[in-house]
Short mmCIF file of N, CA and C in Angstrom, two decimals:
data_model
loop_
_atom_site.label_atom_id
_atom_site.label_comp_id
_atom_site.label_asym_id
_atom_site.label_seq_id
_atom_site.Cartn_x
_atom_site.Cartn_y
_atom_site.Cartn_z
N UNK A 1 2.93 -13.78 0.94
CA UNK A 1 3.35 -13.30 2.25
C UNK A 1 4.74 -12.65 2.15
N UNK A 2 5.32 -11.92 3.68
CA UNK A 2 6.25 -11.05 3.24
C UNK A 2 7.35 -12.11 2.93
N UNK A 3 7.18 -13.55 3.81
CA UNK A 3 8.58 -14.23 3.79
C UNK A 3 8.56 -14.94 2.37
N UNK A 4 7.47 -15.34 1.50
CA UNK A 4 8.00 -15.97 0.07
C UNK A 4 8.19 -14.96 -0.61
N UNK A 5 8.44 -13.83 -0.45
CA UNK A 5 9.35 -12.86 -1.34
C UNK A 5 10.27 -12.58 -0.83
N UNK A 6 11.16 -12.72 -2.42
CA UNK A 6 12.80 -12.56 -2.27
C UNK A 6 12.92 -11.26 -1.79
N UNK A 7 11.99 -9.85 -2.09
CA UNK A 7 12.86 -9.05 -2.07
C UNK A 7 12.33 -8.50 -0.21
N UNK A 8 11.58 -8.88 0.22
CA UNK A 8 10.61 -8.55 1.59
C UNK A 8 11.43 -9.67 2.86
N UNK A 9 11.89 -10.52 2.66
CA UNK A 9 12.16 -10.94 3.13
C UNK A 9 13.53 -11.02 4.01
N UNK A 10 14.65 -10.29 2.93
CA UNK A 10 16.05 -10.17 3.26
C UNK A 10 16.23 -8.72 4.16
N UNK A 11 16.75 -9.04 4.87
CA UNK A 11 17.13 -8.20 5.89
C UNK A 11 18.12 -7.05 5.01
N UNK A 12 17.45 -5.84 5.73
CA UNK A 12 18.40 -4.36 4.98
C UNK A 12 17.68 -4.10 3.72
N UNK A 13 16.36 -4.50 3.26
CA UNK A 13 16.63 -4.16 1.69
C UNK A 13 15.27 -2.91 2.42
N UNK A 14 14.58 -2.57 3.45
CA UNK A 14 14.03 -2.00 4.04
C UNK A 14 14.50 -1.74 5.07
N UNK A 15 14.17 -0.35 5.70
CA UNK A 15 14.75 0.04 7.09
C UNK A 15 13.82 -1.06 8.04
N UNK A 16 14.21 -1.25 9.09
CA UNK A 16 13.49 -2.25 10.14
C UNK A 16 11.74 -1.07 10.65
N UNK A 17 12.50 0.32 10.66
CA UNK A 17 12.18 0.91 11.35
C UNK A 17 10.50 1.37 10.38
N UNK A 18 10.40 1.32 8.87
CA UNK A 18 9.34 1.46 8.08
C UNK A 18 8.22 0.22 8.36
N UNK A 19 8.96 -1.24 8.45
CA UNK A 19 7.40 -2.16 8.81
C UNK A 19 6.87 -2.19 9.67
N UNK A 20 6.67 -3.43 10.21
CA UNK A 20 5.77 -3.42 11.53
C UNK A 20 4.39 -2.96 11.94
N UNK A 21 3.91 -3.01 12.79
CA UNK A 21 2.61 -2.29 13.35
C UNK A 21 2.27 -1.51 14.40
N UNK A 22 2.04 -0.29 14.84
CA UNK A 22 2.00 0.67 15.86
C UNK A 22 0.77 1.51 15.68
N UNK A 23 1.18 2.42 16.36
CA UNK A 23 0.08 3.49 16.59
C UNK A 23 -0.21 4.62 15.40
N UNK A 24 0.87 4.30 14.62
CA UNK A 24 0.83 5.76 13.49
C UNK A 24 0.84 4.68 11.97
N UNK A 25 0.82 5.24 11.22
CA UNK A 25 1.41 4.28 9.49
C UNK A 25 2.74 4.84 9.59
N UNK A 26 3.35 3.27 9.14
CA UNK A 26 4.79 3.36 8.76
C UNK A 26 5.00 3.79 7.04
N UNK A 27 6.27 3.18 6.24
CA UNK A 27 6.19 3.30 5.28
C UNK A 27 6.72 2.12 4.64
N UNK A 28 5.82 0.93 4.82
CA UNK A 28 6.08 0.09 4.23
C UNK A 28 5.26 -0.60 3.50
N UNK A 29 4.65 -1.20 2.28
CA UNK A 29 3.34 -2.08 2.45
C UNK A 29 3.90 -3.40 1.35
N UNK A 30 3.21 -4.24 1.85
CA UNK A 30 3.63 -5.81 0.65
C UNK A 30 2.03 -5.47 -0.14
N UNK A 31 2.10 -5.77 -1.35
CA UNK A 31 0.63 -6.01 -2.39
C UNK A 31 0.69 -7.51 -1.25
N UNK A 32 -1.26 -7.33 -1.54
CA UNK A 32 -2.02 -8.56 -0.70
C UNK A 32 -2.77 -7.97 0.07
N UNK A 33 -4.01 -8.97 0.75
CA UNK A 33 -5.11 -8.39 1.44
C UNK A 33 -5.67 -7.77 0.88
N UNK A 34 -6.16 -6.49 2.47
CA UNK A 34 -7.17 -5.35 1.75
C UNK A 34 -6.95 -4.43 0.62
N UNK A 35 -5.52 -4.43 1.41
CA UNK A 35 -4.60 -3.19 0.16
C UNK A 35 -5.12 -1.55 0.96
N UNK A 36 -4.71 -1.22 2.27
CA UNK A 36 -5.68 -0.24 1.92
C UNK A 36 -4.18 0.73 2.34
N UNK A 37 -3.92 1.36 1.47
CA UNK A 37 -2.65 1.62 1.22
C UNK A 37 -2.24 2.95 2.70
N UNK A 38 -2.94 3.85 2.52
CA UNK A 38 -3.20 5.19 3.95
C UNK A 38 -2.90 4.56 5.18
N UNK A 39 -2.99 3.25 5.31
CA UNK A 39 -3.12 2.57 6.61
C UNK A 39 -2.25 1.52 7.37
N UNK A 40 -1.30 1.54 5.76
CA UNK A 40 -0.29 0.67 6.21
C UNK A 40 0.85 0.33 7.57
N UNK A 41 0.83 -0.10 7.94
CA UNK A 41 1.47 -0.44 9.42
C UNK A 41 0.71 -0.11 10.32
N UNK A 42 -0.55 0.44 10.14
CA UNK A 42 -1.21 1.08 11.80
C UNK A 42 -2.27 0.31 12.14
N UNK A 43 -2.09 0.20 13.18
CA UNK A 43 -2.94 -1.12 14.69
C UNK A 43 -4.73 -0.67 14.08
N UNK A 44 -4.83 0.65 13.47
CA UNK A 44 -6.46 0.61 13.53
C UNK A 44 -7.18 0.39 14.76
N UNK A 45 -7.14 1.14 15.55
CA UNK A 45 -8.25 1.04 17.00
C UNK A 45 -9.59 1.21 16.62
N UNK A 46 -10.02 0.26 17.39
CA UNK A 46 -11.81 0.36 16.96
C UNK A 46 -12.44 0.01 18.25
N UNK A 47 -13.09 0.66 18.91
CA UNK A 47 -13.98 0.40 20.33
C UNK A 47 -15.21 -0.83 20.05
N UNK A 48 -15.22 -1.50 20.95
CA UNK A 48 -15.83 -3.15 20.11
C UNK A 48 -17.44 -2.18 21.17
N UNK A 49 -18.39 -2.65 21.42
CA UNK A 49 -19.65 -2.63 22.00
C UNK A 49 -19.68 -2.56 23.20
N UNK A 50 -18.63 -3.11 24.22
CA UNK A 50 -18.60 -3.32 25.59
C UNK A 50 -17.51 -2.11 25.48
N UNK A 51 -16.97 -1.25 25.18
CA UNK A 51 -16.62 0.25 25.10
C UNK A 51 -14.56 -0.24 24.90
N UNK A 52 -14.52 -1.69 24.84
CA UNK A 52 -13.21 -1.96 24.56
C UNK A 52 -12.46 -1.78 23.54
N UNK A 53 -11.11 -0.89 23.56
CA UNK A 53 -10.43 -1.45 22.24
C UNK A 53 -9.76 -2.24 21.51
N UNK A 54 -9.72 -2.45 20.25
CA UNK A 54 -9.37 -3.79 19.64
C UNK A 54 -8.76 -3.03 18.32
N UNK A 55 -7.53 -4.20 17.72
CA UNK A 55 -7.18 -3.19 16.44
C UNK A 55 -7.79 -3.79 15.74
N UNK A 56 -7.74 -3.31 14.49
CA UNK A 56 -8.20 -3.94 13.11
C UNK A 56 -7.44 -3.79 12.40
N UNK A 57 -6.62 -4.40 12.22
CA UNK A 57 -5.09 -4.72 11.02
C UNK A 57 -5.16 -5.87 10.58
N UNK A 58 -5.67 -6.52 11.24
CA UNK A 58 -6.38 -8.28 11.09
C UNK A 58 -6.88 -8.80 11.01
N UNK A 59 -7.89 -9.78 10.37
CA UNK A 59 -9.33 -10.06 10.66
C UNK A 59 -9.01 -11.41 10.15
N UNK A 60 -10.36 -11.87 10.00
CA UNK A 60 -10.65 -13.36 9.26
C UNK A 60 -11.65 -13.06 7.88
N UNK A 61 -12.36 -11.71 7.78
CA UNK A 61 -12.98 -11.81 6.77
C UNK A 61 -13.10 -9.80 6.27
N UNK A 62 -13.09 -9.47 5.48
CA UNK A 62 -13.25 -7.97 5.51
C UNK A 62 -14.08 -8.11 3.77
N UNK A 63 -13.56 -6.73 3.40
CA UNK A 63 -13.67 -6.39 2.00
C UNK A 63 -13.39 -5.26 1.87
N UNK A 64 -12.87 -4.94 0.53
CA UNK A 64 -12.17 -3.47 0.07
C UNK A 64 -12.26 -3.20 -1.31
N UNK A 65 -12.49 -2.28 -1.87
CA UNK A 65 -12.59 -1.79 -3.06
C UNK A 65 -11.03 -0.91 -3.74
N UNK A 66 -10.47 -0.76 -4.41
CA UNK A 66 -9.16 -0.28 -4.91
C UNK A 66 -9.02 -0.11 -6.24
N UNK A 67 -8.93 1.28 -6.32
CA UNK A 67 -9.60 1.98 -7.79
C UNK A 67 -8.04 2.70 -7.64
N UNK A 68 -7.60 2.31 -9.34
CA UNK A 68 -6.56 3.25 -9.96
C UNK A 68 -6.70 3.57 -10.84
N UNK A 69 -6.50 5.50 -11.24
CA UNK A 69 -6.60 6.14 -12.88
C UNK A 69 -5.24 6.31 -12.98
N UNK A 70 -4.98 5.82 -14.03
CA UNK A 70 -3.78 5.94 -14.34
C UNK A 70 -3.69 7.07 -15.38
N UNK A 71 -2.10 8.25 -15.80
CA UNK A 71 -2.39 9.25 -16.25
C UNK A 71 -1.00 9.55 -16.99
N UNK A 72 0.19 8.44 -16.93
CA UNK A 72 1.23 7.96 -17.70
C UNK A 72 1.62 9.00 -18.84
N UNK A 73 0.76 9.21 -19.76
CA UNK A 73 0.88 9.54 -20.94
C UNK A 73 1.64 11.17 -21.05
N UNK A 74 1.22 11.44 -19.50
CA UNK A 74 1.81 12.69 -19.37
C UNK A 74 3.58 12.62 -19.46
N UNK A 75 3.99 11.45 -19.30
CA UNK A 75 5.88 11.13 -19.30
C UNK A 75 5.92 9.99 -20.39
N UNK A 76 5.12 10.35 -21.54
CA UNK A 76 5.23 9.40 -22.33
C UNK A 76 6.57 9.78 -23.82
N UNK A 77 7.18 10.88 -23.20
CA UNK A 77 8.11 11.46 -24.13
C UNK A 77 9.18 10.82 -23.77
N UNK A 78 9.54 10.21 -22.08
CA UNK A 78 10.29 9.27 -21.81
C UNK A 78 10.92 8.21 -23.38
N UNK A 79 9.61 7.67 -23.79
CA UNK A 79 9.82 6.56 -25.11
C UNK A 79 10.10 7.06 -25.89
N UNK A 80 9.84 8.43 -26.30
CA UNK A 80 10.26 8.69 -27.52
C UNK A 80 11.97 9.43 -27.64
N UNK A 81 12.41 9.36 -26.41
CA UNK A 81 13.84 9.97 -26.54
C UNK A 81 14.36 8.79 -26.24
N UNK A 82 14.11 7.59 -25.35
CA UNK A 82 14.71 6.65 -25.24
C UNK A 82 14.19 5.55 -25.42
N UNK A 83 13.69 5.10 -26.80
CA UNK A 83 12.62 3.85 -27.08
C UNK A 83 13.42 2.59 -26.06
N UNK A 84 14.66 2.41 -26.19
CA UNK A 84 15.38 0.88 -26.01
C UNK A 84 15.03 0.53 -24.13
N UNK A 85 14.72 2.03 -23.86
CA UNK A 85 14.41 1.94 -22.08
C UNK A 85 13.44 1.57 -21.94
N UNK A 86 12.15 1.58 -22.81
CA UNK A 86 10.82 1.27 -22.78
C UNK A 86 11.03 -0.48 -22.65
N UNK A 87 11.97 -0.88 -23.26
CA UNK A 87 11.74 -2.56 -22.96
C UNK A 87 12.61 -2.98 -22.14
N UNK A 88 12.86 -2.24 -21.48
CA UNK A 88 13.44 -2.48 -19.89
C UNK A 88 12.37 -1.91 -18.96
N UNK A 89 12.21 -0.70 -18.67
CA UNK A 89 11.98 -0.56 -17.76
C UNK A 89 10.17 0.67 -17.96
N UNK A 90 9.22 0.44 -17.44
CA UNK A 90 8.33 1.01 -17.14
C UNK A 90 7.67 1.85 -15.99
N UNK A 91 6.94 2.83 -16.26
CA UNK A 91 6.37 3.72 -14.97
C UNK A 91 5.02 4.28 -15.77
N UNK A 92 4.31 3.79 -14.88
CA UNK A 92 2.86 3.84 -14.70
C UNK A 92 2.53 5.35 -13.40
N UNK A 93 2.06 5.54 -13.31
CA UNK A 93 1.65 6.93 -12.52
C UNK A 93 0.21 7.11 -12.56
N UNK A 94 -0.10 7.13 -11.56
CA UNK A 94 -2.09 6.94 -10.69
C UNK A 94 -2.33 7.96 -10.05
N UNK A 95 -3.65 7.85 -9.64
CA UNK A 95 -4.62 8.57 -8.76
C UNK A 95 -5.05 7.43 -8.23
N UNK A 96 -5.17 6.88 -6.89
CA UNK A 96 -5.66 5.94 -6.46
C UNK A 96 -6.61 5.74 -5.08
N UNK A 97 -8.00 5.41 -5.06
CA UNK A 97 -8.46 5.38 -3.88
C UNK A 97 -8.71 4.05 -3.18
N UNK A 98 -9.02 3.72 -1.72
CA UNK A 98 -8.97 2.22 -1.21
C UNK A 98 -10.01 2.67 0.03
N UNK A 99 -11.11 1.64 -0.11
CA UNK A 99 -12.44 1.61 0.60
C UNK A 99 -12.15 0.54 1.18
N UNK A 100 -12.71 0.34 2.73
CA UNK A 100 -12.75 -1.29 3.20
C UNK A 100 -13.03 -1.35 4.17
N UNK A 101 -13.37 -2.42 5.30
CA UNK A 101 -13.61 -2.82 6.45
C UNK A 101 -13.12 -4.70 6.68
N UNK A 102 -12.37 -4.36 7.82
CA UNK A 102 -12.61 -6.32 7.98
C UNK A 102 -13.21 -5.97 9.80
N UNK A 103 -13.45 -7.80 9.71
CA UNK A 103 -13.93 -7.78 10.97
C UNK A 103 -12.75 -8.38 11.68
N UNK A 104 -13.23 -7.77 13.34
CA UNK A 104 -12.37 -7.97 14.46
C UNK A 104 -12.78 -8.90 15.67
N UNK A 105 -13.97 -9.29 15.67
CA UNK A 105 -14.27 -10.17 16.68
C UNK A 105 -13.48 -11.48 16.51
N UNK A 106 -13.43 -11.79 17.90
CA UNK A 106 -12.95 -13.73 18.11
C UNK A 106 -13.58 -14.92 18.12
N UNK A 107 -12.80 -15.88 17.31
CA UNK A 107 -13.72 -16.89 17.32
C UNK A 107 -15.17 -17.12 17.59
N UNK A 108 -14.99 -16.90 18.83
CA UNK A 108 -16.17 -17.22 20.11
C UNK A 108 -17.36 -16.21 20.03
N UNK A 109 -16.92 -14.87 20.01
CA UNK A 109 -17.65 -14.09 19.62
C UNK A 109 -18.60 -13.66 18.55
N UNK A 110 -19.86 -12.54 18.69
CA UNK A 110 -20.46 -12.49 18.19
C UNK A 110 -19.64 -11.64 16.76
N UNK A 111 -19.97 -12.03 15.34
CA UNK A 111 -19.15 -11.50 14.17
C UNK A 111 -19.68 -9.52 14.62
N UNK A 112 -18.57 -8.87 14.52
CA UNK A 112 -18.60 -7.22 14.28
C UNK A 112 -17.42 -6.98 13.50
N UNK A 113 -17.79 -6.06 12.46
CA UNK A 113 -16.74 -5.19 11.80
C UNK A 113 -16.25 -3.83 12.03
N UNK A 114 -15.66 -3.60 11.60
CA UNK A 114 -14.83 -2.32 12.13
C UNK A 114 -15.64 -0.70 11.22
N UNK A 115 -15.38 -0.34 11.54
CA UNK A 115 -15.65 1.21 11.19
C UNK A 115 -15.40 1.38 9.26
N UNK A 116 -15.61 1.85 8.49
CA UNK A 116 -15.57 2.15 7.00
C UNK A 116 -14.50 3.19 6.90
N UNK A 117 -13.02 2.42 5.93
CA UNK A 117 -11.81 3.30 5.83
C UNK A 117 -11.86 3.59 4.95
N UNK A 118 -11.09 4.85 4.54
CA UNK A 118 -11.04 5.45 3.09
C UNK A 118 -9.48 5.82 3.07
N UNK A 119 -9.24 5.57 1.89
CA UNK A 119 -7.49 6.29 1.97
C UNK A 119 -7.95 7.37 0.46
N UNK A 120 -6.91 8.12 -0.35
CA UNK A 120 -7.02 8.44 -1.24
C UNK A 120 -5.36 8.84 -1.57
N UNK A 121 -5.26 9.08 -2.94
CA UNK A 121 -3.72 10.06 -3.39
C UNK A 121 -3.44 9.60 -4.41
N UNK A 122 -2.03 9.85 -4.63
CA UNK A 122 -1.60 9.49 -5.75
C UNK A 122 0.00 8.68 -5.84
N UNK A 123 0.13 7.83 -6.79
CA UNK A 123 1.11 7.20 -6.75
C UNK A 123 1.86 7.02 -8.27
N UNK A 124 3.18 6.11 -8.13
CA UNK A 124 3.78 5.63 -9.26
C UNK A 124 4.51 4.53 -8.77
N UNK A 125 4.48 3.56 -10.22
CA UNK A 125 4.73 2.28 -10.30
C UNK A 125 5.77 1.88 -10.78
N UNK A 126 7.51 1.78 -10.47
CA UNK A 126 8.43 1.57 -11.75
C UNK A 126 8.38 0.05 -12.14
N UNK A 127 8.17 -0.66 -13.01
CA UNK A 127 8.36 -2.03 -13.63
C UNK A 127 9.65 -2.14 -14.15
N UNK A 128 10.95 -2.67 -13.74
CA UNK A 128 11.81 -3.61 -13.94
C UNK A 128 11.18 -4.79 -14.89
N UNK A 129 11.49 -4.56 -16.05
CA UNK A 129 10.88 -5.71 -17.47
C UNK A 129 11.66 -6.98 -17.24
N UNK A 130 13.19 -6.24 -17.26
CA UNK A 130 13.85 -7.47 -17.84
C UNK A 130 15.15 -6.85 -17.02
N UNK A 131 16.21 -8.05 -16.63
CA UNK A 131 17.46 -7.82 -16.58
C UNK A 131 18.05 -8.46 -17.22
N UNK A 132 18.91 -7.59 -18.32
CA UNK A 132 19.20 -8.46 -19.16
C UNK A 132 20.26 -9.06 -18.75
N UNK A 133 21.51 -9.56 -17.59
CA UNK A 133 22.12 -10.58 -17.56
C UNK A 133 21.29 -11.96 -16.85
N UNK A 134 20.21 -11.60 -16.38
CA UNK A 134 19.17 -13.19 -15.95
C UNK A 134 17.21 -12.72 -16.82
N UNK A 135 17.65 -13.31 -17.78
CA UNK A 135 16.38 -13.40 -18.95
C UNK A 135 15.17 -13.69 -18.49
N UNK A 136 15.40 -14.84 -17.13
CA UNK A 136 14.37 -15.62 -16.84
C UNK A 136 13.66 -14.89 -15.29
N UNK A 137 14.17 -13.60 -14.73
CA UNK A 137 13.90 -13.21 -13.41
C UNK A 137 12.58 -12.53 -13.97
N UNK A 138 11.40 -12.41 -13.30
CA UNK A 138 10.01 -11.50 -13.40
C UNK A 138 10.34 -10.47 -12.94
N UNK A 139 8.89 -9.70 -13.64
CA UNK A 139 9.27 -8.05 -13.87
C UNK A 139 9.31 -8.11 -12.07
N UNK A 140 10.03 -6.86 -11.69
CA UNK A 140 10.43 -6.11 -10.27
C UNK A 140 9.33 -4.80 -10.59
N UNK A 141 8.44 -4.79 -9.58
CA UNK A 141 7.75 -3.51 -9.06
C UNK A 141 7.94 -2.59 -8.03
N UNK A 142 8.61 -1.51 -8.28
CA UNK A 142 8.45 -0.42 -7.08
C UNK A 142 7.58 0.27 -7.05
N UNK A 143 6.54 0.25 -5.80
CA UNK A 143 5.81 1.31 -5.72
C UNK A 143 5.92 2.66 -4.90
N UNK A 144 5.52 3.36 -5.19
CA UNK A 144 5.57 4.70 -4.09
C UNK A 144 4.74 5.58 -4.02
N UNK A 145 3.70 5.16 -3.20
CA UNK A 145 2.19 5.75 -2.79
C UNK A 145 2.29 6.99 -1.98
N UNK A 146 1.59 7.71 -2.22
CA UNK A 146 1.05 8.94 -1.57
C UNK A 146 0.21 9.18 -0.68
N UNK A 147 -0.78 8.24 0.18
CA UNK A 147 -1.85 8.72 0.50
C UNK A 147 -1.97 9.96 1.25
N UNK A 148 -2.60 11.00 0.24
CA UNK A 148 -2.94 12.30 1.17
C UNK A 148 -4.18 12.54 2.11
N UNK A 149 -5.18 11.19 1.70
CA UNK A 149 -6.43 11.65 2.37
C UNK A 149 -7.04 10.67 2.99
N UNK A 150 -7.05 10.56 4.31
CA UNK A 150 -7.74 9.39 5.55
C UNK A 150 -8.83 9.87 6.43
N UNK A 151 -9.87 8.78 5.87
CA UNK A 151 -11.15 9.35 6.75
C UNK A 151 -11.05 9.21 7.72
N UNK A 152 -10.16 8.10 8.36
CA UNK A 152 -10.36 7.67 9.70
C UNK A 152 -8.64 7.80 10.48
N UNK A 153 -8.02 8.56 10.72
CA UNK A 153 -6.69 8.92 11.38
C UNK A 153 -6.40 8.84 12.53
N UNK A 154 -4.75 8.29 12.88
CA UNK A 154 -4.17 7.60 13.48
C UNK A 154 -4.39 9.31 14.33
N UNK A 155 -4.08 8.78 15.99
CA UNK A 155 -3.86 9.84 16.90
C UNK A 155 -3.02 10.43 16.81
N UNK A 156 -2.23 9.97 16.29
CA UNK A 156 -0.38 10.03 16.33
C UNK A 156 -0.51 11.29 14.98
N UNK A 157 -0.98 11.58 14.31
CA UNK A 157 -1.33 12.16 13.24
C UNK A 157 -2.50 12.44 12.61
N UNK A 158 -3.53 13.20 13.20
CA UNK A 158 -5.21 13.73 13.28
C UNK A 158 -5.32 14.54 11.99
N UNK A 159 -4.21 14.76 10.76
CA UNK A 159 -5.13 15.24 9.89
C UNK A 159 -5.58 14.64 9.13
N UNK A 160 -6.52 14.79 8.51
CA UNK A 160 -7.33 14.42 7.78
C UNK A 160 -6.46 14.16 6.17
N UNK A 161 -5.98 15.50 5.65
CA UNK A 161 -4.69 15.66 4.39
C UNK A 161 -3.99 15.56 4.83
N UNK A 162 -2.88 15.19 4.72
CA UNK A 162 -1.40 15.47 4.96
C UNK A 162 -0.43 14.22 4.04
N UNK A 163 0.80 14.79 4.17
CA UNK A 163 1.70 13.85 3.34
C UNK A 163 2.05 13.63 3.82
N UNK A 164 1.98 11.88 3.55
CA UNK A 164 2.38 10.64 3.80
C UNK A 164 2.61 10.05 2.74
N UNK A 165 3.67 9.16 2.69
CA UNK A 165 4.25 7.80 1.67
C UNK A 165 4.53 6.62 2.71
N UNK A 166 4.61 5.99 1.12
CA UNK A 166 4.45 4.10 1.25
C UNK A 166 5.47 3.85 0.48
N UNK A 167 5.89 2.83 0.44
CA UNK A 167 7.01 1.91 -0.74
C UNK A 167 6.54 1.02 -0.63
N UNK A 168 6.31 0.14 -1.97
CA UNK A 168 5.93 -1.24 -1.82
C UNK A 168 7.14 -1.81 -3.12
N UNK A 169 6.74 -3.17 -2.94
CA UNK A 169 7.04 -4.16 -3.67
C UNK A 169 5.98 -4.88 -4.28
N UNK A 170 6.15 -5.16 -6.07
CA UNK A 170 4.78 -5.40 -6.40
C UNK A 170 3.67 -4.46 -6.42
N UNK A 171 2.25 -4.62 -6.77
CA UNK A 171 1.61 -3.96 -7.01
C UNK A 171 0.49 -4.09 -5.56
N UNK A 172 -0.22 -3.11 -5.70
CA UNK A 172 -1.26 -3.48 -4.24
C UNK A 172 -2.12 -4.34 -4.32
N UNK A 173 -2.67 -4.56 -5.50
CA UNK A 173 -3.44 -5.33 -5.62
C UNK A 173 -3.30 -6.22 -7.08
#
């Protein structure tokens, strides 16, 4: 969750104004859950059967698929001008897509799921290995996602392509 991480948790190390949940995607996402990266911070409106809306940012049960090609090798001259940086610090670089649905009904209610999301784009990963004055801290992940392509789009922003970013901490999945 966001609060047992050190780095999600402390106030300022993100603008206030990137998390949260609204009507559009912000630019924030924690790895966990669906992961569905295009969609991060947004309420997801979904019209339930009785013609009501309900978000879907939340559920009790979903599923998602999250496919990365990774393509690195293209900045792999990085190591060879600076081998000693390679055991510090790493970057991974993707093509990444994220499929999913959770459901939105209550308790009480009859189980319905939400509509089938798609995100798509491309991203990169920096890995923090090591610091070498604390030996014992785990690797640090920055991410910084791209999603250019949403099947299902916020009102606030109806295209279909367009550029958008994410920052995460950790990996998405």
């Amino acid at each position: 969750s966001l609060m047992d991480n050190k780095y999600t948790r402390s106030v300022a190390i993100f603008p206030d104004n990137w998390g949260g949940y609204g009507a559009d995607i912000n630019h924030f996402q924690a790895g966990g859950g669906l992961n569905m990266r295009g969609y991060a911070g947004y309420l997801m409106s979904q019209l339930d059967k009785n013609g009501g809306v309900r978000n879907t940012y939340k559920g009790t049960t979903g599923y998602a698929e999250n496919i990365e090609l990774e393509f690195q090798e293209l900045f792999s001259f990085i190591g060879r001008i600076a081998p000693k940086l390679n055991s510090v610090i790493g970057l991974k670089t993707y093509l990444f897509g994220d499929i999913g649905a959770i459901n939105f009904n209550l308790p009480d209610e009859s189980f319905a799921m939400s509509d089938f999301r798609a995100d798509a784009g491309i991203g990169c990963a920096l890995t923090i290995k090591r610091f070498p004055p604390l030996q014992l801290v785990k690797p640090l992940i920055i991410r910084f996602d791209m999603p250019l392509f949403l099947n299902s789009t916020p009102y606030n922003s109806p295209e279909y392509i367009q550029m958008r970013w994410v920052v995460g901490i950790n990996r998405a999945f």
